[in-house]
CSV table of C-alpha atoms in Angstrom, one decimal:
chain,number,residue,atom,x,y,z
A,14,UNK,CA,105.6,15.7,22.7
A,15,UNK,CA,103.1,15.8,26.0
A,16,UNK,CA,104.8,13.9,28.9
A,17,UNK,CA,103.7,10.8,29.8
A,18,UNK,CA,103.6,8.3,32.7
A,19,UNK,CA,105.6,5.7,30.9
A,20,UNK,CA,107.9,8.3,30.1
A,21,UNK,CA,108.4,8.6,33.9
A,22,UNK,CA,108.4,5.2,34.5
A,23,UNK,CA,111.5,5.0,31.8
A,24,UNK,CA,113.6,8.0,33.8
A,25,UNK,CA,112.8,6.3,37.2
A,26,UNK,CA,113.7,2.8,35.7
A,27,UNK,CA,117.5,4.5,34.3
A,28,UNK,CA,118.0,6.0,38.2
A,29,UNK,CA,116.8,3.1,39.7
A,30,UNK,CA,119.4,0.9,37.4
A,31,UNK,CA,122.0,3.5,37.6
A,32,UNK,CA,122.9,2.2,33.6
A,33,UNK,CA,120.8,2.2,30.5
A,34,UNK,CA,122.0,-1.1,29.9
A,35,UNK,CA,120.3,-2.3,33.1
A,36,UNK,CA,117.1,0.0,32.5
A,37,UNK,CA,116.8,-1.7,29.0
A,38,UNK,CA,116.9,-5.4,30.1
A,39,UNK,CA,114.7,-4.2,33.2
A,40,UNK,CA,112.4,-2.8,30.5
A,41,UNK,CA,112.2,-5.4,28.2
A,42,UNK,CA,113.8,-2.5,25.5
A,43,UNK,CA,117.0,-3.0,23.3
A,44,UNK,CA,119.7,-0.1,24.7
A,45,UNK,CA,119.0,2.1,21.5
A,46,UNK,CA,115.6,2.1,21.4
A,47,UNK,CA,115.6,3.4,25.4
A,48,UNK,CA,118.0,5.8,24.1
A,49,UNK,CA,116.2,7.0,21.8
A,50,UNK,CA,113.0,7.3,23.8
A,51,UNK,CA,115.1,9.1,26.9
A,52,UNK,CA,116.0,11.1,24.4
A,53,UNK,CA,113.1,12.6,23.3
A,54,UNK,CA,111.9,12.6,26.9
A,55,UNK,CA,114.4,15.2,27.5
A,56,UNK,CA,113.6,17.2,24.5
A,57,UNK,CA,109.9,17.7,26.4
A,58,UNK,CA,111.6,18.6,29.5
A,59,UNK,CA,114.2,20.9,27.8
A,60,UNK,CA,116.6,19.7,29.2
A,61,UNK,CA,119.5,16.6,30.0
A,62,UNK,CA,118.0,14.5,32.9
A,63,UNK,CA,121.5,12.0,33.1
A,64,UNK,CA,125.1,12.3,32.6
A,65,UNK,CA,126.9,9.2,31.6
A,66,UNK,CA,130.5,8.3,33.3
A,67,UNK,CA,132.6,5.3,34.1
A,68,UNK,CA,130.2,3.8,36.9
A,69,UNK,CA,127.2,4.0,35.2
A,70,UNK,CA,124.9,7.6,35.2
A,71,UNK,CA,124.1,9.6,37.4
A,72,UNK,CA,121.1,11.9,37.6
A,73,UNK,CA,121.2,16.3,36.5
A,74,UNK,CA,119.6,18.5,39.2
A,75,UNK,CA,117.2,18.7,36.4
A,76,UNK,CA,116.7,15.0,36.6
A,77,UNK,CA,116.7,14.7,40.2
A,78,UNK,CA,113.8,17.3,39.6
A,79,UNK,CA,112.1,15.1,37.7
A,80,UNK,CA,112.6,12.0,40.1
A,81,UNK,CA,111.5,13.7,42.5
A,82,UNK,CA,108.3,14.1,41.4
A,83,UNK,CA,108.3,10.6,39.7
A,84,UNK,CA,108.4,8.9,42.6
A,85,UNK,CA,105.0,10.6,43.9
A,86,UNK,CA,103.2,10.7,41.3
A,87,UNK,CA,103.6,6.6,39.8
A,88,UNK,CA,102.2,5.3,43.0
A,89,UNK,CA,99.4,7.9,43.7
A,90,UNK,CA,98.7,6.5,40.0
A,91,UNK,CA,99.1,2.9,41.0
A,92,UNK,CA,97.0,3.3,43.9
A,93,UNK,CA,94.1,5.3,42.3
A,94,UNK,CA,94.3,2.5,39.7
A,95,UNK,CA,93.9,-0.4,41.9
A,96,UNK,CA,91.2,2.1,43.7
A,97,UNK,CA,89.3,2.6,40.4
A,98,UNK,CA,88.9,-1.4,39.7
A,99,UNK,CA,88.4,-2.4,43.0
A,100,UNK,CA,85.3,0.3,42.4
A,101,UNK,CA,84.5,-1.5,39.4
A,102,UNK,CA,84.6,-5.0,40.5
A,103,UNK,CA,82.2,-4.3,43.5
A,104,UNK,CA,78.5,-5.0,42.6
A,105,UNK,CA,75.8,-2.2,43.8
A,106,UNK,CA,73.9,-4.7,45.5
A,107,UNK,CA,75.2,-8.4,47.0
A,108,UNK,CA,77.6,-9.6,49.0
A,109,UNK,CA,81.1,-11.5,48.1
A,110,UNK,CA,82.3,-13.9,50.7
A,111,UNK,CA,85.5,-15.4,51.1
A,112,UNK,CA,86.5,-18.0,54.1
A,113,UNK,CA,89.1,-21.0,54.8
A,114,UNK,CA,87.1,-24.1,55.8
A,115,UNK,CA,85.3,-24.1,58.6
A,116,UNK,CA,81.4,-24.0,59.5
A,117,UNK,CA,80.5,-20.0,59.5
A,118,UNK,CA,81.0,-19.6,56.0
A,119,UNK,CA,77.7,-21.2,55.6
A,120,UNK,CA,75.7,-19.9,58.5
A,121,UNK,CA,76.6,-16.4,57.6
A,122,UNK,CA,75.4,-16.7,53.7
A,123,UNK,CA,72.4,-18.4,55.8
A,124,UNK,CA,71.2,-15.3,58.0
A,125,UNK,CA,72.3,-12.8,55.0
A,126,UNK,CA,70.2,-14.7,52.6
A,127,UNK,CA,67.3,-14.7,55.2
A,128,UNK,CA,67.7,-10.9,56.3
A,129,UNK,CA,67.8,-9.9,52.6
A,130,UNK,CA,66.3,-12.2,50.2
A,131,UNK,CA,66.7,-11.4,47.0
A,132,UNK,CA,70.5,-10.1,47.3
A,133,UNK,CA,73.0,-12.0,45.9
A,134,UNK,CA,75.7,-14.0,48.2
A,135,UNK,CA,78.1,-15.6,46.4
A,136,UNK,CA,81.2,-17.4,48.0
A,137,UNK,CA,84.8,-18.1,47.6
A,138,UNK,CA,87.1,-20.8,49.6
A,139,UNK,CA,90.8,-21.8,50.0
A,140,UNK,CA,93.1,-23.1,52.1
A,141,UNK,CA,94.9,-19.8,52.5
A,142,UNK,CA,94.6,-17.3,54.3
A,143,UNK,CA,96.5,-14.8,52.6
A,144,UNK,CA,94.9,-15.6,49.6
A,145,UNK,CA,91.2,-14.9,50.6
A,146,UNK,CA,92.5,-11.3,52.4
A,147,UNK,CA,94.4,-10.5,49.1
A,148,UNK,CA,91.4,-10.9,47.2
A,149,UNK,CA,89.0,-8.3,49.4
A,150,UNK,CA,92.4,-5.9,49.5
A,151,UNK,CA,92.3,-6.2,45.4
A,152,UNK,CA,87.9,-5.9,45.2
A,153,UNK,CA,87.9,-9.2,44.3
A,154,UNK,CA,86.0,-10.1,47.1
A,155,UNK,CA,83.8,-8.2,49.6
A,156,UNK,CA,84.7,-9.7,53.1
A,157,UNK,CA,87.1,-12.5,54.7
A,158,UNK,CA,86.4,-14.5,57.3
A,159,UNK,CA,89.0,-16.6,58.3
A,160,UNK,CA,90.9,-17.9,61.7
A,161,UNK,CA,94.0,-17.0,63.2
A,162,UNK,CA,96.1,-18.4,65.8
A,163,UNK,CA,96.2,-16.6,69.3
A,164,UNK,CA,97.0,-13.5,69.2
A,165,UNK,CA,98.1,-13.7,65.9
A,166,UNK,CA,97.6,-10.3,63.5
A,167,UNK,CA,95.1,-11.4,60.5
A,168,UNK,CA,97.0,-10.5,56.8
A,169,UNK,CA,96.8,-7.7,54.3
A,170,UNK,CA,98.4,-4.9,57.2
A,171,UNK,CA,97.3,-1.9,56.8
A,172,UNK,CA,95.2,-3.0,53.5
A,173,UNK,CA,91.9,-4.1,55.5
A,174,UNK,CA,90.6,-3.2,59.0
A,175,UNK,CA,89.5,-6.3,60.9
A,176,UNK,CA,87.3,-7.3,63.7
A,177,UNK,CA,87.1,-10.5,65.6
A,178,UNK,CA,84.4,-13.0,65.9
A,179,UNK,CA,84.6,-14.8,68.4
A,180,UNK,CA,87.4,-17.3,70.3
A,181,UNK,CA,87.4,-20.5,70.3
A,182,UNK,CA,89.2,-22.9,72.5
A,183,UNK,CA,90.9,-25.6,70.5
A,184,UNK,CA,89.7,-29.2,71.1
A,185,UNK,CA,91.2,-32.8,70.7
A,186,UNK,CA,89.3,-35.2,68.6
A,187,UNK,CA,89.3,-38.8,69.5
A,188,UNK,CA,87.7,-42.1,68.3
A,189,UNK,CA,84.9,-43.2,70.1
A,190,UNK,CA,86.8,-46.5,71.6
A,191,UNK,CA,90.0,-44.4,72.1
A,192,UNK,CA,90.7,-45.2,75.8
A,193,UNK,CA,90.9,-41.1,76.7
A,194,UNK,CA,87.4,-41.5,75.2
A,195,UNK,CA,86.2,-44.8,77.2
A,196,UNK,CA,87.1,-43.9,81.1
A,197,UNK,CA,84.8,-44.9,83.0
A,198,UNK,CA,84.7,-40.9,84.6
A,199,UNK,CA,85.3,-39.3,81.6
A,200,UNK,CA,87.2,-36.3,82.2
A,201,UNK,CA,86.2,-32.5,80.7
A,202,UNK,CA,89.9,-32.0,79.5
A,203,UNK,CA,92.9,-33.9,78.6
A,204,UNK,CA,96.6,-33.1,79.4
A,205,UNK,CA,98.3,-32.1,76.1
A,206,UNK,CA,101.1,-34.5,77.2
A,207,UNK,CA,98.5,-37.5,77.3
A,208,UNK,CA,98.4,-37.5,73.5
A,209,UNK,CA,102.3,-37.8,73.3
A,210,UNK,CA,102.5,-41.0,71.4
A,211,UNK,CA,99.8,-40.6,69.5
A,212,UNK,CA,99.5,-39.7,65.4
A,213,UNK,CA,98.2,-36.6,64.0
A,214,UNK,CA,96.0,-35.7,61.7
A,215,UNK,CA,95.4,-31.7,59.8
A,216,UNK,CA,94.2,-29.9,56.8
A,217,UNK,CA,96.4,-27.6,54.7
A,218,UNK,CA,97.1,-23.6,55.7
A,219,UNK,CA,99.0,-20.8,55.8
A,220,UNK,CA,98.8,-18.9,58.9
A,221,UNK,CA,100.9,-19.6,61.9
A,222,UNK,CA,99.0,-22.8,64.0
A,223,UNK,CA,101.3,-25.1,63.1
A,224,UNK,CA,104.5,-23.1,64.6
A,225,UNK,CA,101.9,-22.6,67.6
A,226,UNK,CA,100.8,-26.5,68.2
A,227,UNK,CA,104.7,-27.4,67.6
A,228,UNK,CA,105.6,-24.6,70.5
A,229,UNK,CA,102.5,-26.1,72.7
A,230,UNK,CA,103.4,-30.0,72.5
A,231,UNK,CA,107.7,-29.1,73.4
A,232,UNK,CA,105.7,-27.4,76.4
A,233,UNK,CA,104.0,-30.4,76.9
A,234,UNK,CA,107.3,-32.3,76.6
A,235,UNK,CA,107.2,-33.8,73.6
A,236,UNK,CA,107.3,-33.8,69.5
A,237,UNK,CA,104.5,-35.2,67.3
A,238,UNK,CA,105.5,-38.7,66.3
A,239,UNK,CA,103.8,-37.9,62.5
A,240,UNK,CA,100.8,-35.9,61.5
A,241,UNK,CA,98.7,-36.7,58.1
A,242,UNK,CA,97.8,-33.4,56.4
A,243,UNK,CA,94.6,-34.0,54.1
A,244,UNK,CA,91.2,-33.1,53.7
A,245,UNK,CA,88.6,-32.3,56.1
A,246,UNK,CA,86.5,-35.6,55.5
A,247,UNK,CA,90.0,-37.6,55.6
A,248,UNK,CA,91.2,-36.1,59.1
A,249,UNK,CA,87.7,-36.7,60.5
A,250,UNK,CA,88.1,-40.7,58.9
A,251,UNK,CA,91.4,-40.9,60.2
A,252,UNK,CA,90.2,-39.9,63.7
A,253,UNK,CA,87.3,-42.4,63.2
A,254,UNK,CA,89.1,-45.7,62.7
A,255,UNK,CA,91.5,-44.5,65.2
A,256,UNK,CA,95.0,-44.0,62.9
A,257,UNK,CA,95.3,-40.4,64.5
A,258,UNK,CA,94.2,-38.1,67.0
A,259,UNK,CA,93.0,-34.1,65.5
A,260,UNK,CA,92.5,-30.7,66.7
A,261,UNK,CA,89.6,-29.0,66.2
A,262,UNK,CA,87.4,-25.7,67.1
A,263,UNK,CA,84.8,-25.3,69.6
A,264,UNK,CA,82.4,-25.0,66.9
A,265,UNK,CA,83.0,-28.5,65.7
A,266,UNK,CA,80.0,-30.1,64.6
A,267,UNK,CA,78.7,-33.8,65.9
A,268,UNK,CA,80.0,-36.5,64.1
A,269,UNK,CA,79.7,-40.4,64.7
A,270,UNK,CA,82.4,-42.0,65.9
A,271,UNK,CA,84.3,-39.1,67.1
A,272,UNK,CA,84.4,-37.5,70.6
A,273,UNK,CA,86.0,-34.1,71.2
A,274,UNK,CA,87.6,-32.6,75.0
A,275,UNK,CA,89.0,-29.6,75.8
A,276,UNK,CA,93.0,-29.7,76.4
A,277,UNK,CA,93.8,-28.8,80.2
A,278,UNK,CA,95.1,-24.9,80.3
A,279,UNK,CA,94.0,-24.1,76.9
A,280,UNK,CA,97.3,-24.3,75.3
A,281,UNK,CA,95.8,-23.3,71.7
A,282,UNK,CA,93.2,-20.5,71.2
A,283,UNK,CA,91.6,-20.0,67.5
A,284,UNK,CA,90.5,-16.3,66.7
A,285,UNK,CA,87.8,-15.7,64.3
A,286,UNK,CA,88.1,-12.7,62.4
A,287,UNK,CA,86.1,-10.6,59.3
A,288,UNK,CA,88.2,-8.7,57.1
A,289,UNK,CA,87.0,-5.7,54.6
A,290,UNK,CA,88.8,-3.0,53.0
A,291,UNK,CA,88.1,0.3,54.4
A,292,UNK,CA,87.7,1.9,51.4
A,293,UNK,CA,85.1,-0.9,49.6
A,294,UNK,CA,81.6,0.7,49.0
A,295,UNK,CA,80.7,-3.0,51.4
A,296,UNK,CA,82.1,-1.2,54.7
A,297,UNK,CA,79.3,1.0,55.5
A,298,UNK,CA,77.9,-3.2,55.9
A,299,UNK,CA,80.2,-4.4,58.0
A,300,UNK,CA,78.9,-4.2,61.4
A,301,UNK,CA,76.0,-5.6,60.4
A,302,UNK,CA,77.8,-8.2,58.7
A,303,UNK,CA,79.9,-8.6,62.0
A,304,UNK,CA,77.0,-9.4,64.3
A,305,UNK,CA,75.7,-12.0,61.6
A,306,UNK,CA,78.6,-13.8,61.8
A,307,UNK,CA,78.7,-13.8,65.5
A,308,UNK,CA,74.9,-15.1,65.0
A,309,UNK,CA,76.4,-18.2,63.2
A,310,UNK,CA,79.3,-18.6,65.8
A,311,UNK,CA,76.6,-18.6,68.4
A,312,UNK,CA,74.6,-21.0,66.2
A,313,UNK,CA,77.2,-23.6,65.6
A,314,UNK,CA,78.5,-23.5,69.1
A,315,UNK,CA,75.2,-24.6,69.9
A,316,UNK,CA,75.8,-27.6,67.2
A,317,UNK,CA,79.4,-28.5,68.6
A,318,UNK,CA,80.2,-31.5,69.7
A,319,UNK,CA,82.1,-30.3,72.7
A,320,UNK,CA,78.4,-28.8,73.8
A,321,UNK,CA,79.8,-25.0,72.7
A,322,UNK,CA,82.7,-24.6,75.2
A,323,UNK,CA,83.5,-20.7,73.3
A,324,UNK,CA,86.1,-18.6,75.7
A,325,UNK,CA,84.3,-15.8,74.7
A,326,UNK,CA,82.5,-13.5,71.6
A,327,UNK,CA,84.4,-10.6,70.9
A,328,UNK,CA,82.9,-7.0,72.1
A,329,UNK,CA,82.7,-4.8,68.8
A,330,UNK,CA,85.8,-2.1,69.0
A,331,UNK,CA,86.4,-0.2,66.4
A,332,UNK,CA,87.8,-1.9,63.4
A,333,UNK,CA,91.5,-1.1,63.1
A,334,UNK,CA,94.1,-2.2,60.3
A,335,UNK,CA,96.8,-4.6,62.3
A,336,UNK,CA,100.4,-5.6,61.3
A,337,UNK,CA,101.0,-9.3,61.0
A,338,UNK,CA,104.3,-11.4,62.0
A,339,UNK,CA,106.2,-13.3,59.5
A,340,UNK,CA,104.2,-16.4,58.4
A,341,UNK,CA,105.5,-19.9,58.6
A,342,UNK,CA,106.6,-21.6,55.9
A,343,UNK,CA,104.0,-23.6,54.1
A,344,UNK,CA,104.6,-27.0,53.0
A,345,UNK,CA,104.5,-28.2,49.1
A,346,UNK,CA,102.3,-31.2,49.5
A,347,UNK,CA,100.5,-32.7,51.8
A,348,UNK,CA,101.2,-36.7,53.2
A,349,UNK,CA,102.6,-38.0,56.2
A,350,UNK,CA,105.3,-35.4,57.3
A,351,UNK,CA,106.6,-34.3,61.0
A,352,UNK,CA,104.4,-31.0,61.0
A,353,UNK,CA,101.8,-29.7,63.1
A,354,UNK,CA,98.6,-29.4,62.3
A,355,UNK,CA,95.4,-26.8,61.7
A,356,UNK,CA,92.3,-27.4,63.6
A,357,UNK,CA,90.0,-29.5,61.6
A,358,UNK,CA,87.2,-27.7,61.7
């Protein structure tokens, strides 16, 4: 019988249980046919790979041998695996975008489609972070561009390098007859500690703003009576008919009946990033990609209905893999809850 990788994964399943009886229910195997098969593994080996006693079994020199090598070779296995069909998922040609909400998704499927017509862009949105960065780490997808809080790592650590896009100040949306909104002098910012009474309005995430705009308003000296979480259109309606105040980004677009200002100090900063995998055939694109999407930041700042207040764009250092803090817990449904929100847009 020629050894085979299941037939490690069985010895490194009966160590790792320290019982057949374990191994077996880890397995999905009745006890007699892992027996059997353990058996017959040690036959090709020519030798006993586990002594039973009262505590269980414990592992031969032989076996320990055998472990020992076990435990390099599954997950160079496992990793050449996930290699190989992240290989095959990419395309030759085209790109495969992936973004949270927000208005760079489009303008960066705009320039690419200009620079290279012809070339497929396709597109993928969620709420969730994690979930677009897991899907470039797996091939699914090409590049991520998403937001992050501050100085908040991106996800997938050590999976995909990342570069920032730009940073945005965060902004406070207001209804047009709000009375922040109808001074007579209006004012270019507004004290975090003005909006202490007011309502709150967000869309759904997974990354760490809310722990962030929660830390910001006890700084400010309060907590947030209640915040909506919904939609994009529904925070912006909300806002409208004046039932809640919202945060957004810089790059917030015009929109009737809404009036955006900076918050005094900058208490909240919103990172754009790009993500890739460094392996991915796409990497050799990613500058390039890069300095479209700074294009489109650039162009919707220009859009923004704060007049495109950006702190800054990001210079281009090299792309490095980053480690990422614990994320906050995410709720299970949206509705009226004491939470704090994502920037709108």
């Amino acid at each position: 019988m020629d050894l085979e990788l299941r037939h490690l994964k069985i010895v490194r399943a009966v160590a790792d249980a320290g019982s057949l009886t374990r191994a077996a229910t880890v397995l999905g195997l009745a006890q007699p046919a892992l027996s059997a098969q353990l058996k017959r593994v040690e036959r090709a080996l020519g030798g006993t790979l586990f002594v039973r006693g009262r505590e269980g079994v414990r592992a031969t020199a032989l076996g320990e041998l055998v472990l020992e090598r076990a435990r390099v070779l599954l997950p160079a296995v496992c990793e050449l695996q996930e290699e190989a069909q992240r290989f095959a998922r990419q395309g030759a040609q085209g790109y495969r975008l992936g973004g949270t909400h927000g208005p760079l998704l489009g303008g960066l499927v705009d320039r690419l489609a200009d620079e290279e017509p012809g070339v497929p862009v396709t597109t993928y949105t969620s709420w969730s972070e994690r979930e677009v960065a897991g899907s470039v780490a797996e091939g699914r997808l090409d590049f991520a561009l998403v937001g992050v809080c501050g100085e908040s790592a991106p996800p997938e650590p050590g999976r995909l390098a990342w570069m920032e896009v730009a940073r945005d100040p965060v902004h406070v949306m207001l209804a047009e007859e709000h009375p922040l909104a109808l001074e007579r002098a209006p004012r270019d910012e507004i004290e975090l500690a003005e909006l202490a009474a007011e309502a709150w309005t967000d869309v759904p995430g997974d990354g760490c703003f809310g722990d962030c705009f929660a830390a910001a308003c006890v700084r400010a000296g309060f907590t947030p009576v209640c915040v909506y979480e919904t939609d994009t259109a529904s925070c912006v309606h909300l806002v409208q008919v004046g039932r809640a105040v919202g945060l957004c980004r810089a790059t917030f677009p015009a929109t009737p009946g809404v009036v955006t200002r900076p918050l005094a100090g900058t208490p909240l900063v919103w990172r754009h990033v790009l993500g890739w995998h460094p392996a991915a055939r796409v990497a050799a694109r990613a500058v390039e990609v890069l300095g479209h999407a700074r294009a489109a930041h650039a162009e919707a700042l220009g859009r923004a209905a704060g007049g495109g207040s950006a702190l800054r764009a990001a210079p281009a250092p090299a792309p490095v893999p980053v480690p990422v803090p614990a994320p906050a817990p995410v709720p299970a449904s949206g509705g009226l809850r004491p939470a704090a929100p994502w920037p709108a847009a």
